PDB file of C-alpha atoms in Angstrom:
ATOM      1  CA  UNK A 615     189.597 152.635 145.531  1.00  0.00           C
ATOM      2  CA  UNK A 616     192.110 155.132 144.177  1.00  0.00           C
ATOM      3  CA  UNK A 617     194.408 152.353 143.022  1.00  0.00           C
ATOM      4  CA  UNK A 618     191.544 150.662 141.187  1.00  0.00           C
ATOM      5  CA  UNK A 619     190.696 153.922 139.384  1.00  0.00           C
ATOM      6  CA  UNK A 620     194.326 154.461 138.411  1.00  0.00           C
ATOM      7  CA  UNK A 621     194.648 150.876 137.212  1.00  0.00           C
ATOM      8  CA  UNK A 622     191.455 151.122 135.095  1.00  0.00           C
ATOM      9  CA  UNK A 623     192.593 154.417 133.571  1.00  0.00           C
ATOM     10  CA  UNK A 624     195.990 152.950 132.729  1.00  0.00           C
ATOM     11  CA  UNK A 625     194.357 149.962 131.040  1.00  0.00           C
ATOM     12  CA  UNK A 626     192.086 152.263 129.020  1.00  0.00           C
ATOM     13  CA  UNK A 627     194.914 154.458 127.744  1.00  0.00           C
ATOM     14  CA  UNK A 628     197.058 151.396 127.102  1.00  0.00           C
ATOM     15  CA  UNK A 629     194.338 149.876 124.925  1.00  0.00           C
ATOM     16  CA  UNK A 630     193.941 153.129 122.979  1.00  0.00           C
ATOM     17  CA  UNK A 631     197.688 153.337 122.378  1.00  0.00           C
ATOM     18  CA  UNK A 632     197.763 149.722 121.201  1.00  0.00           C
ATOM     19  CA  UNK A 633     194.958 150.399 118.719  1.00  0.00           C
ATOM     20  CA  UNK A 634     196.740 153.471 117.376  1.00  0.00           C
ATOM     21  CA  UNK A 635     199.984 151.556 116.948  1.00  0.00           C
ATOM     22  CA  UNK A 636     198.160 148.705 115.255  1.00  0.00           C
ATOM     23  CA  UNK A 637     196.563 151.117 112.798  1.00  0.00           C
ATOM     24  CA  UNK A 638     199.863 152.861 112.083  1.00  0.00           C
ATOM     25  CA  UNK A 639     201.786 149.602 111.716  1.00  0.00           C
ATOM     26  CA  UNK A 640     199.252 148.122 109.291  1.00  0.00           C
ATOM     27  CA  UNK A 641     200.583 147.799 105.735  1.00  0.00           C
ATOM     28  CA  UNK A 642     199.619 150.403 103.155  1.00  0.00           C
ATOM     29  CA  UNK A 643     198.381 147.722 100.795  1.00  0.00           C
ATOM     30  CA  UNK A 644     195.268 146.911 102.818  1.00  0.00           C
ATOM     31  CA  UNK A 645     192.769 144.715 101.060  1.00  0.00           C
ATOM     32  CA  UNK A 646     189.215 146.039 100.740  1.00  0.00           C
ATOM     33  CA  UNK A 647     186.877 143.809  98.767  1.00  0.00           C
ATOM     34  CA  UNK A 648     184.093 145.246  96.642  1.00  0.00           C
ATOM     35  CA  UNK A 649     181.678 142.498  95.614  1.00  0.00           C
ATOM     36  CA  UNK A 650     179.245 143.197  92.789  1.00  0.00           C
ATOM     37  CA  UNK A 651     176.581 141.061  91.134  1.00  0.00           C
ATOM     38  CA  UNK A 652     176.281 141.130  87.345  1.00  0.00           C
ATOM     39  CA  UNK A 653     173.201 139.574  85.676  1.00  0.00           C
ATOM     40  CA  UNK A 654     173.994 137.191  82.837  1.00  0.00           C
ATOM     41  CA  UNK A 655     172.825 137.894  79.322  1.00  0.00           C
ATOM     42  CA  UNK A 656     169.938 135.666  78.273  1.00  0.00           C
ATOM     43  CA  UNK A 657     171.472 135.132  74.841  1.00  0.00           C
ATOM     44  CA  UNK A 658     174.988 134.510  76.122  1.00  0.00           C
ATOM     45  CA  UNK A 659     176.761 131.202  75.846  1.00  0.00           C
ATOM     46  CA  UNK A 660     177.310 130.937  79.607  1.00  0.00           C
ATOM     47  CA  UNK A 661     173.610 131.436  80.382  1.00  0.00           C
ATOM     48  CA  UNK A 662     172.239 128.470  78.405  1.00  0.00           C
ATOM     49  CA  UNK A 663     168.658 129.808  78.784  1.00  0.00           C
ATOM     50  CA  UNK A 664     168.120 127.856  81.985  1.00  0.00           C
ATOM     51  CA  UNK A 665     167.437 130.560  84.552  1.00  0.00           C
ATOM     52  CA  UNK A 666     166.429 134.155  83.971  1.00  0.00           C
ATOM     53  CA  UNK A 667     167.889 135.240  87.325  1.00  0.00           C
ATOM     54  CA  UNK A 668     171.430 133.852  86.941  1.00  0.00           C
ATOM     55  CA  UNK A 669     174.194 136.278  87.874  1.00  0.00           C
ATOM     56  CA  UNK A 670     177.964 136.423  88.297  1.00  0.00           C
ATOM     57  CA  UNK A 671     179.801 137.621  91.397  1.00  0.00           C
ATOM     58  CA  UNK A 672     183.051 139.532  91.040  1.00  0.00           C
ATOM     59  CA  UNK A 673     185.204 140.755  93.921  1.00  0.00           C
ATOM     60  CA  UNK A 674     187.408 143.765  93.169  1.00  0.00           C
ATOM     61  CA  UNK A 675     190.319 144.553  95.471  1.00  0.00           C
ATOM     62  CA  UNK A 676     193.596 146.476  95.356  1.00  0.00           C
ATOM     63  CA  UNK A 677     196.627 144.597  96.667  1.00  0.00           C
ATOM     64  CA  UNK A 678     200.193 145.876  96.343  1.00  0.00           C
ATOM     65  CA  UNK A 679     199.049 148.602  93.911  1.00  0.00           C
ATOM     66  CA  UNK A 680     197.434 146.042  91.609  1.00  0.00           C
ATOM     67  CA  UNK A 681     193.714 145.762  90.927  1.00  0.00           C
ATOM     68  CA  UNK A 682     192.449 142.191  91.225  1.00  0.00           C
ATOM     69  CA  UNK A 683     189.114 140.684  90.220  1.00  0.00           C
ATOM     70  CA  UNK A 684     188.514 137.337  91.910  1.00  0.00           C
ATOM     71  CA  UNK A 685     192.278 137.102  92.601  1.00  0.00           C
ATOM     72  CA  UNK A 686     193.053 137.711  88.905  1.00  0.00           C
ATOM     73  CA  UNK A 687     195.155 140.784  87.990  1.00  0.00           C
ATOM     74  CA  UNK A 688     193.213 143.378  86.016  1.00  0.00           C
ATOM     75  CA  UNK A 689     195.292 146.577  86.175  1.00  0.00           C
ATOM     76  CA  UNK A 690     198.115 146.738  85.289  1.00  0.00           C
ATOM     77  CA  UNK A 691     196.936 144.141  82.760  1.00  0.00           C
ATOM     78  CA  UNK A 692     198.532 140.751  82.328  1.00  0.00           C
ATOM     79  CA  UNK A 693     198.581 138.300  79.441  1.00  0.00           C
ATOM     80  CA  UNK A 694     196.370 136.334  78.942  1.00  0.00           C
ATOM     81  CA  UNK A 695     193.501 138.573  80.039  1.00  0.00           C
ATOM     82  CA  UNK A 696     191.312 135.958  81.705  1.00  0.00           C
ATOM     83  CA  UNK A 697     189.487 135.535  84.983  1.00  0.00           C
ATOM     84  CA  UNK A 698     187.100 133.141  86.699  1.00  0.00           C
ATOM     85  CA  UNK A 699     183.721 134.270  88.009  1.00  0.00           C
ATOM     86  CA  UNK A 700     181.214 132.513  90.227  1.00  0.00           C
ATOM     87  CA  UNK A 701     177.798 131.982  88.621  1.00  0.00           C
ATOM     88  CA  UNK A 702     174.731 131.552  90.828  1.00  0.00           C
ATOM     89  CA  UNK A 703     171.316 130.283  89.764  1.00  0.00           C
ATOM     90  CA  UNK A 704     168.188 130.977  91.750  1.00  0.00           C
ATOM     91  CA  UNK A 705     166.241 128.209  90.031  1.00  0.00           C
ATOM     92  CA  UNK A 706     168.208 125.209  91.283  1.00  0.00           C
ATOM     93  CA  UNK A 707     170.308 127.034  93.916  1.00  0.00           C
ATOM     94  CA  UNK A 708     173.542 125.954  92.244  1.00  0.00           C
ATOM     95  CA  UNK A 709     176.815 127.714  91.586  1.00  0.00           C
ATOM     96  CA  UNK A 710     179.785 127.079  89.317  1.00  0.00           C
ATOM     97  CA  UNK A 711     183.042 128.704  88.268  1.00  0.00           C
ATOM     98  CA  UNK A 712     182.892 130.151  84.751  1.00  0.00           C
ATOM     99  CA  UNK A 713     186.066 130.980  82.768  1.00  0.00           C
ATOM    100  CA  UNK A 714     185.844 134.411  81.178  1.00  0.00           C
ATOM    101  CA  UNK A 715     187.898 136.934  79.289  1.00  0.00           C
ATOM    102  CA  UNK A 716     187.613 140.688  79.523  1.00  0.00           C
ATOM    103  CA  UNK A 717     188.314 143.858  77.614  1.00  0.00           C
ATOM    104  CA  UNK A 718     189.948 146.787  79.378  1.00  0.00           C
ATOM    105  CA  UNK A 719     189.741 150.471  78.468  1.00  0.00           C
ATOM    106  CA  UNK A 720     192.021 152.789  80.471  1.00  0.00           C
ATOM    107  CA  UNK A 721     191.876 156.597  80.427  1.00  0.00           C
ATOM    108  CA  UNK A 722     194.360 158.421  82.691  1.00  0.00           C
ATOM    109  CA  UNK A 723     193.539 161.873  84.058  1.00  0.00           C
ATOM    110  CA  UNK A 724     195.499 164.300  86.196  1.00  0.00           C
ATOM    111  CA  UNK A 725     193.827 165.793  89.263  1.00  0.00           C
ATOM    112  CA  UNK A 726     194.895 167.899  92.233  1.00  0.00           C
ATOM    113  CA  UNK A 727     195.006 164.831  94.475  1.00  0.00           C
ATOM    114  CA  UNK A 728     197.037 162.673  92.067  1.00  0.00           C
ATOM    115  CA  UNK A 729     196.543 160.542  89.005  1.00  0.00           C
ATOM    116  CA  UNK A 730     193.114 159.106  88.264  1.00  0.00           C
ATOM    117  CA  UNK A 731     192.578 156.101  86.011  1.00  0.00           C
ATOM    118  CA  UNK A 732     189.129 155.493  84.556  1.00  0.00           C
ATOM    119  CA  UNK A 733     188.775 151.779  83.842  1.00  0.00           C
ATOM    120  CA  UNK A 734     185.983 150.166  81.845  1.00  0.00           C
ATOM    121  CA  UNK A 735     185.888 146.392  82.169  1.00  0.00           C
ATOM    122  CA  UNK A 736     183.621 144.322  79.929  1.00  0.00           C
ATOM    123  CA  UNK A 737     183.315 140.647  80.796  1.00  0.00           C
ATOM    124  CA  UNK A 738     183.301 138.385  77.746  1.00  0.00           C
ATOM    125  CA  UNK A 739     182.881 134.689  77.236  1.00  0.00           C
ATOM    126  CA  UNK A 740     185.496 132.524  75.548  1.00  0.00           C
ATOM    127  CA  UNK A 741     183.916 133.333  72.156  1.00  0.00           C
ATOM    128  CA  UNK A 742     184.366 137.077  72.632  1.00  0.00           C
ATOM    129  CA  UNK A 743     180.670 137.849  73.195  1.00  0.00           C
ATOM    130  CA  UNK A 744     179.399 139.924  76.162  1.00  0.00           C
ATOM    131  CA  UNK A 745     178.662 137.669  79.114  1.00  0.00           C
ATOM    132  CA  UNK A 746     176.794 140.104  81.388  1.00  0.00           C
ATOM    133  CA  UNK A 747     174.358 142.948  80.945  1.00  0.00           C
ATOM    134  CA  UNK A 748     176.555 145.644  82.509  1.00  0.00           C
ATOM    135  CA  UNK A 749     180.023 147.082  82.024  1.00  0.00           C
ATOM    136  CA  UNK A 750     181.998 147.758  85.192  1.00  0.00           C
ATOM    137  CA  UNK A 751     183.476 151.271  85.396  1.00  0.00           C
ATOM    138  CA  UNK A 752     186.087 151.743  88.141  1.00  0.00           C
ATOM    139  CA  UNK A 753     187.824 154.964  89.163  1.00  0.00           C
ATOM    140  CA  UNK A 754     191.319 154.303  90.526  1.00  0.00           C
ATOM    141  CA  UNK A 755     193.038 157.085  92.449  1.00  0.00           C
ATOM    142  CA  UNK A 756     196.839 157.143  92.706  1.00  0.00           C
ATOM    143  CA  UNK A 757     198.307 159.441  95.338  1.00  0.00           C
ATOM    144  CA  UNK A 758     201.737 161.066  95.375  1.00  0.00           C
ATOM    145  CA  UNK A 759     203.253 157.935  96.928  1.00  0.00           C
ATOM    146  CA  UNK A 760     202.030 155.779  94.044  1.00  0.00           C
ATOM    147  CA  UNK A 761     199.385 153.952  96.089  1.00  0.00           C
ATOM    148  CA  UNK A 762     196.272 152.892  94.191  1.00  0.00           C
ATOM    149  CA  UNK A 763     192.833 152.997  95.758  1.00  0.00           C
ATOM    150  CA  UNK A 764     189.318 152.380  94.447  1.00  0.00           C
ATOM    151  CA  UNK A 765     187.346 155.612  94.669  1.00  0.00           C
ATOM    152  CA  UNK A 766     184.162 154.654  92.809  1.00  0.00           C
ATOM    153  CA  UNK A 767     182.538 151.667  91.086  1.00  0.00           C
ATOM    154  CA  UNK A 768     179.545 152.048  88.799  1.00  0.00           C
ATOM    155  CA  UNK A 769     177.721 149.859  86.293  1.00  0.00           C
ATOM    156  CA  UNK A 770     176.921 150.922  82.732  1.00  0.00           C
ATOM    157  CA  UNK A 771     174.660 148.916  80.398  1.00  0.00           C
ATOM    158  CA  UNK A 772     176.547 146.731  77.957  1.00  0.00           C
ATOM    159  CA  UNK A 773     175.454 147.046  74.323  1.00  0.00           C
ATOM    160  CA  UNK A 774     174.650 143.714  72.803  1.00  0.00           C
ATOM    161  CA  UNK A 775     174.634 142.689  69.170  1.00  0.00           C
ATOM    162  CA  UNK A 776     172.266 145.477  68.037  1.00  0.00           C
ATOM    163  CA  UNK A 777     174.970 146.890  65.716  1.00  0.00           C
ATOM    164  CA  UNK A 778     175.462 149.929  67.930  1.00  0.00           C
ATOM    165  CA  UNK A 779     179.194 149.403  67.400  1.00  0.00           C
ATOM    166  CA  UNK A 780     178.948 151.410  64.168  1.00  0.00           C
ATOM    167  CA  UNK A 781     178.292 154.604  66.112  1.00  0.00           C
ATOM    168  CA  UNK A 782     181.219 153.905  68.413  1.00  0.00           C
ATOM    169  CA  UNK A 783     183.443 153.074  65.452  1.00  0.00           C
ATOM    170  CA  UNK A 784     182.746 156.369  63.664  1.00  0.00           C
ATOM    171  CA  UNK A 785     183.042 158.288  66.901  1.00  0.00           C
ATOM    172  CA  UNK A 786     186.450 156.694  67.439  1.00  0.00           C
ATOM    173  CA  UNK A 787     187.527 157.591  63.919  1.00  0.00           C
ATOM    174  CA  UNK A 788     186.424 161.206  64.410  1.00  0.00           C
ATOM    175  CA  UNK A 789     188.342 161.403  67.677  1.00  0.00           C
ATOM    176  CA  UNK A 790     191.439 160.004  65.980  1.00  0.00           C
ATOM    177  CA  UNK A 791     191.160 162.615  63.213  1.00  0.00           C
ATOM    178  CA  UNK A 792     190.813 165.417  65.758  1.00  0.00           C
ATOM    179  CA  UNK A 793     193.823 164.158  67.705  1.00  0.00           C
ATOM    180  CA  UNK A 794     195.851 163.906  64.484  1.00  0.00           C
ATOM    181  CA  UNK A 795     194.895 167.493  63.556  1.00  0.00           C
ATOM    182  CA  UNK A 796     195.918 168.725  66.987  1.00  0.00           C
ATOM    183  CA  UNK A 797     199.247 166.889  66.902  1.00  0.00           C
ATOM    184  CA  UNK A 798     200.057 168.072  63.376  1.00  0.00           C
ATOM    185  CA  UNK A 799     199.184 171.673  64.276  1.00  0.00           C
ATOM    186  CA  UNK A 800     201.308 171.548  67.414  1.00  0.00           C
ATOM    187  CA  UNK A 801     204.243 169.980  65.559  1.00  0.00           C
ATOM    188  CA  UNK A 802     204.048 172.600  62.787  1.00  0.00           C
ATOM    189  CA  UNK A 803     204.051 175.519  65.239  1.00  0.00           C
ATOM    190  CA  UNK A 804     206.862 174.233  67.469  1.00  0.00           C
ATOM    191  CA  UNK A 805     210.384 175.446  66.867  1.00  0.00           C
ATOM    192  CA  UNK A 806     213.065 173.054  65.571  1.00  0.00           C
ATOM    193  CA  UNK A 807     215.034 173.424  68.820  1.00  0.00           C
ATOM    194  CA  UNK A 808     211.981 172.525  70.900  1.00  0.00           C
ATOM    195  CA  UNK A 809     211.171 169.362  69.004  1.00  0.00           C
ATOM    196  CA  UNK A 810     212.201 166.093  70.601  1.00  0.00           C
ATOM    197  CA  UNK A 811     215.258 164.448  69.031  1.00  0.00           C
ATOM    198  CA  UNK A 812     214.537 161.712  66.548  1.00  0.00           C
ATOM    199  CA  UNK A 813     216.264 158.412  66.982  1.00  0.00           C
ATOM    200  CA  UNK A 814     216.566 155.513  64.622  1.00  0.00           C
ATOM    201  CA  UNK A 815     216.390 153.046  67.497  1.00  0.00           C
ATOM    202  CA  UNK A 816     213.389 152.575  69.753  1.00  0.00           C
ATOM    203  CA  UNK A 817     215.104 150.742  72.596  1.00  0.00           C
ATOM    204  CA  UNK A 818     214.757 153.480  75.209  1.00  0.00           C
ATOM    205  CA  UNK A 819     211.528 153.691  77.185  1.00  0.00           C
ATOM    206  CA  UNK A 820     209.736 156.352  79.173  1.00  0.00           C
ATOM    207  CA  UNK A 821     208.187 155.676  82.567  1.00  0.00           C
ATOM    208  CA  UNK A 822     204.450 155.219  82.559  1.00  0.00           C
ATOM    209  CA  UNK A 823     202.316 156.951  85.237  1.00  0.00           C
ATOM    210  CA  UNK A 824     201.041 153.607  86.488  1.00  0.00           C
ATOM    211  CA  UNK A 825     204.527 151.997  86.628  1.00  0.00           C
ATOM    212  CA  UNK A 826     205.813 154.122  89.512  1.00  0.00           C
ATOM    213  CA  UNK A 827     205.328 151.278  91.994  1.00  0.00           C
ATOM    214  CA  UNK A 828     205.937 147.576  91.629  1.00  0.00           C
ATOM    215  CA  UNK A 829     204.074 144.760  93.361  1.00  0.00           C
ATOM    216  CA  UNK A 830     205.775 143.027  96.230  1.00  0.00           C
ATOM    217  CA  UNK A 831     207.280 139.584  95.823  1.00  0.00           C
ATOM    218  CA  UNK A 832     204.834 137.992  98.241  1.00  0.00           C
ATOM    219  CA  UNK A 833     202.042 138.291  95.680  1.00  0.00           C
ATOM    220  CA  UNK A 834     201.778 135.186  93.461  1.00  0.00           C
ATOM    221  CA  UNK A 835     200.675 137.223  90.455  1.00  0.00           C
ATOM    222  CA  UNK A 836     203.429 139.844  90.498  1.00  0.00           C
ATOM    223  CA  UNK A 837     205.313 138.345  87.598  1.00  0.00           C
ATOM    224  CA  UNK A 838     202.218 138.352  85.423  1.00  0.00           C
ATOM    225  CA  UNK A 839     201.440 141.913  86.419  1.00  0.00           C
ATOM    226  CA  UNK A 840     204.927 143.080  85.509  1.00  0.00           C
ATOM    227  CA  UNK A 841     204.928 141.352  82.171  1.00  0.00           C
ATOM    228  CA  UNK A 842     201.441 142.669  81.453  1.00  0.00           C
ATOM    229  CA  UNK A 843     202.496 146.184  82.369  1.00  0.00           C
ATOM    230  CA  UNK A 844     205.453 146.117  80.015  1.00  0.00           C
ATOM    231  CA  UNK A 845     203.356 144.677  77.210  1.00  0.00           C
ATOM    232  CA  UNK A 846     200.592 147.185  77.841  1.00  0.00           C
ATOM    233  CA  UNK A 847     202.887 150.210  77.958  1.00  0.00           C
ATOM    234  CA  UNK A 848     204.948 149.223  74.900  1.00  0.00           C
ATOM    235  CA  UNK A 849     202.069 150.154  72.604  1.00  0.00           C
ATOM    236  CA  UNK A 850     201.845 153.710  73.922  1.00  0.00           C
ATOM    237  CA  UNK A 851     205.651 154.026  73.876  1.00  0.00           C
ATOM    238  CA  UNK A 852     205.829 152.927  70.263  1.00  0.00           C
ATOM    239  CA  UNK A 853     203.097 155.371  69.283  1.00  0.00           C
ATOM    240  CA  UNK A 854     204.794 158.265  71.073  1.00  0.00           C
ATOM    241  CA  UNK A 855     208.122 157.580  69.293  1.00  0.00           C
ATOM    242  CA  UNK A 856     206.621 156.783  65.954  1.00  0.00           C
ATOM    243  CA  UNK A 857     204.731 160.063  66.000  1.00  0.00           C
ATOM    244  CA  UNK A 858     207.971 162.063  65.668  1.00  0.00           C
ATOM    245  CA  UNK A 859     209.898 159.610  63.491  1.00  0.00           C
ATOM    246  CA  UNK A 860     208.737 160.868  60.102  1.00  0.00           C
ATOM    247  CA  UNK A 861     212.093 161.414  58.436  1.00  0.00           C
ATOM    248  CA  UNK A 862     212.619 164.215  55.910  1.00  0.00           C
ATOM    249  CA  UNK A 863     209.030 164.067  54.630  1.00  0.00           C
ATOM    250  CA  UNK A 864     207.356 164.439  58.027  1.00  0.00           C
ATOM    251  CA  UNK A 865     206.429 168.103  57.535  1.00  0.00           C
ATOM    252  CA  UNK A 866     204.867 167.448  54.128  1.00  0.00           C
ATOM    253  CA  UNK A 867     202.840 164.571  55.494  1.00  0.00           C
ATOM    254  CA  UNK A 868     201.663 166.636  58.436  1.00  0.00           C
ATOM    255  CA  UNK A 869     200.820 169.529  56.105  1.00  0.00           C
ATOM    256  CA  UNK A 870     198.855 167.339  53.700  1.00  0.00           C
ATOM    257  CA  UNK A 871     197.090 165.640  56.596  1.00  0.00           C
ATOM    258  CA  UNK A 872     196.112 169.010  58.046  1.00  0.00           C
ATOM    259  CA  UNK A 873     195.065 170.256  54.602  1.00  0.00           C
ATOM    260  CA  UNK A 874     192.943 167.171  54.026  1.00  0.00           C
ATOM    261  CA  UNK A 875     191.254 167.550  57.394  1.00  0.00           C
ATOM    262  CA  UNK A 876     190.508 171.199  56.563  1.00  0.00           C
ATOM    263  CA  UNK A 877     189.244 170.591  53.008  1.00  0.00           C
ATOM    264  CA  UNK A 878     187.063 167.569  53.750  1.00  0.00           C
ATOM    265  CA  UNK A 879     184.554 169.439  55.986  1.00  0.00           C
ATOM    266  CA  UNK A 880     184.344 172.235  53.404  1.00  0.00           C
ATOM    267  CA  UNK A 881     183.584 169.808  50.583  1.00  0.00           C
ATOM    268  CA  UNK A 882     180.972 168.069  52.703  1.00  0.00           C
ATOM    269  CA  UNK A 883     179.395 171.435  53.569  1.00  0.00           C
ATOM    270  CA  UNK A 884     179.238 172.496  49.920  1.00  0.00           C
ATOM    271  CA  UNK A 885     177.692 169.155  48.967  1.00  0.00           C
ATOM    272  CA  UNK A 886     175.081 169.481  51.702  1.00  0.00           C
ATOM    273  CA  UNK A 887     174.298 173.057  50.593  1.00  0.00           C
ATOM    274  CA  UNK A 888     173.849 171.989  46.953  1.00  0.00           C
ATOM    275  CA  UNK A 889     171.592 169.121  47.974  1.00  0.00           C
ATOM    276  CA  UNK A 890     169.526 171.464  50.172  1.00  0.00           C
ATOM    277  CA  UNK A 891     169.206 173.980  47.304  1.00  0.00           C
ATOM    278  CA  UNK A 892     168.111 171.265  44.886  1.00  0.00           C
ATOM    279  CA  UNK A 893     165.544 169.874  47.293  1.00  0.00           C
ATOM    280  CA  UNK A 894     164.212 173.379  48.023  1.00  0.00           C
ATOM    281  CA  UNK A 895     163.966 174.172  44.305  1.00  0.00           C
ATOM    282  CA  UNK A 896     162.031 170.972  43.572  1.00  0.00           C
ATOM    283  CA  UNK A 897     159.691 171.458  46.530  1.00  0.00           C
ATOM    284  CA  UNK A 898     159.038 175.081  45.503  1.00  0.00           C
ATOM    285  CA  UNK A 899     158.267 174.140  41.907  1.00  0.00           C
ATOM    286  CA  UNK A 900     155.877 171.404  42.991  1.00  0.00           C
ATOM    287  CA  UNK A 901     154.111 173.736  45.440  1.00  0.00           C
ATOM    288  CA  UNK A 902     153.677 176.482  42.812  1.00  0.00           C
ATOM    289  CA  UNK A 903     152.395 173.972  40.237  1.00  0.00           C
ATOM    290  CA  UNK A 904     149.820 172.588  42.644  1.00  0.00           C
ATOM    291  CA  UNK A 905     148.676 176.106  43.593  1.00  0.00           C
ATOM    292  CA  UNK A 906     148.219 177.173  39.951  1.00  0.00           C
ATOM    293  CA  UNK A 907     146.443 173.919  39.118  1.00  0.00           C
ATOM    294  CA  UNK A 908     143.843 174.330  41.860  1.00  0.00           C
ATOM    295  CA  UNK A 909     143.419 178.019  41.010  1.00  0.00           C
ATOM    296  CA  UNK A 910     142.721 177.223  37.314  1.00  0.00           C
ATOM    297  CA  UNK A 911     140.194 174.570  38.310  1.00  0.00           C
ATOM    298  CA  UNK A 912     138.282 177.071  40.453  1.00  0.00           C
ATOM    299  CA  UNK A 913     138.211 179.684  37.659  1.00  0.00           C
ATOM    300  CA  UNK A 914     136.979 177.114  35.130  1.00  0.00           C
ATOM    301  CA  UNK A 915     134.211 176.022  37.473  1.00  0.00           C
ATOM    302  CA  UNK A 916     133.024 179.644  37.879  1.00  0.00           C
ATOM    303  CA  UNK A 917     132.968 180.194  34.085  1.00  0.00           C
ATOM    304  CA  UNK A 918     130.866 177.064  33.572  1.00  0.00           C
ATOM    305  CA  UNK A 919     128.265 178.300  36.063  1.00  0.00           C
ATOM    306  CA  UNK A 920     127.997 181.702  34.320  1.00  0.00           C
ATOM    307  CA  UNK A 921     127.547 180.131  30.859  1.00  0.00           C
ATOM    308  CA  UNK A 922     124.782 177.892  32.125  1.00  0.00           C
ATOM    309  CA  UNK A 923     122.907 180.871  33.570  1.00  0.00           C
ATOM    310  CA  UNK A 924     123.168 182.811  30.283  1.00  0.00           C
ATOM    311  CA  UNK A 925     122.040 179.921  28.070  1.00  0.00           C
ATOM    312  CA  UNK A 926     119.063 178.743  30.090  1.00  0.00           C
ATOM    313  CA  UNK A 927     118.080 181.815  32.109  1.00  0.00           C
ATOM    314  CA  UNK A 928     115.406 181.941  34.809  1.00  0.00           C
ATOM    315  CA  UNK A 929     111.807 180.621  34.561  1.00  0.00           C
ATOM    316  CA  UNK A 930     110.231 184.111  35.047  1.00  0.00           C
ATOM    317  CA  UNK A 931     112.179 185.515  32.140  1.00  0.00           C
ATOM    318  CA  UNK A 932     110.896 182.733  29.836  1.00  0.00           C
ATOM    319  CA  UNK A 933     107.264 183.409  30.807  1.00  0.00           C
ATOM    320  CA  UNK A 934     107.637 187.125  30.019  1.00  0.00           C
ATOM    321  CA  UNK A 935     108.991 186.314  26.590  1.00  0.00           C
ATOM    322  CA  UNK A 936     106.043 183.984  25.879  1.00  0.00           C
ATOM    323  CA  UNK A 937     103.513 186.647  26.936  1.00  0.00           C
ATOM    324  CA  UNK A 938     105.146 189.293  24.788  1.00  0.00           C
ATOM    325  CA  UNK A 939     105.205 186.993  21.759  1.00  0.00           C
ATOM    326  CA  UNK A 940     101.500 186.117  22.168  1.00  0.00           C
ATOM    327  CA  UNK A 941     100.519 189.758  22.471  1.00  0.00           C
ATOM    328  CA  UNK A 942     102.227 190.618  19.225  1.00  0.00           C
ATOM    329  CA  UNK A 943     100.467 187.833  17.464  1.00  0.00           C
TER     330      UNK A 943
END
């Protein structure tokens, strides 16, 4: 009996140790799928107005520090930016693979736990039109070791062709102007010794926060991810170098840009004030004219009533006059 108890206890602790070792020996790039369903747009080219309940399924997973959607690399981006999604129809219970493209908006943020990348993925058809009703927003968390992990996935409504892009366009332009003002102000207040050295060649690169780790060679899409990362980061690198490569006239350009950004709001404010004064003046004149007009009409009506009473008088007064005239006769 004692031997059986000892043997059972040894098996129990042996199983626990094996589980712990299996967990510790598992690779850091564990795959965790996140499947979401995105309803198709009724006016989209992939919908074909056949079923109002058609939807697309997309599986998001992080493998070797690369975000995949249906086994297609999304972040770091690759060229061409395409993926295949599975479309399901409730009407005829059919499914089919649909080729799509996508637009990617990346905003990096620094947090106490590491870098955070806010991704907004909009699925588009081959014509560039929105294919689904929602935009996928993914929060990627990168720890100190450079490992990416999906922390949150949410769906935001996709704006269709209701010309709401004008508001986004002007908001983007305003943000660009504010960023330009900030950069020009910072560059004007920095000392010459603290400014970064200008170079006539742009062959050197700076490491990007999302290029700290590279995918392993066992992934079939590592080459595309690497090429997409270099192509994606070259734009930001060129902008960062071109910002300080102004030549001898850089200070004048920054000064005039800052002066223009300071004068333009003042001119717009003065114009708005003049327009408001003109409108107030016109409204006041019209109100005073209407008030005087109605007041004159009331006074004229009262005068007419008094004249009528004086000319015709009352009936009793007429009878008295007739009696007096007869008595004198």
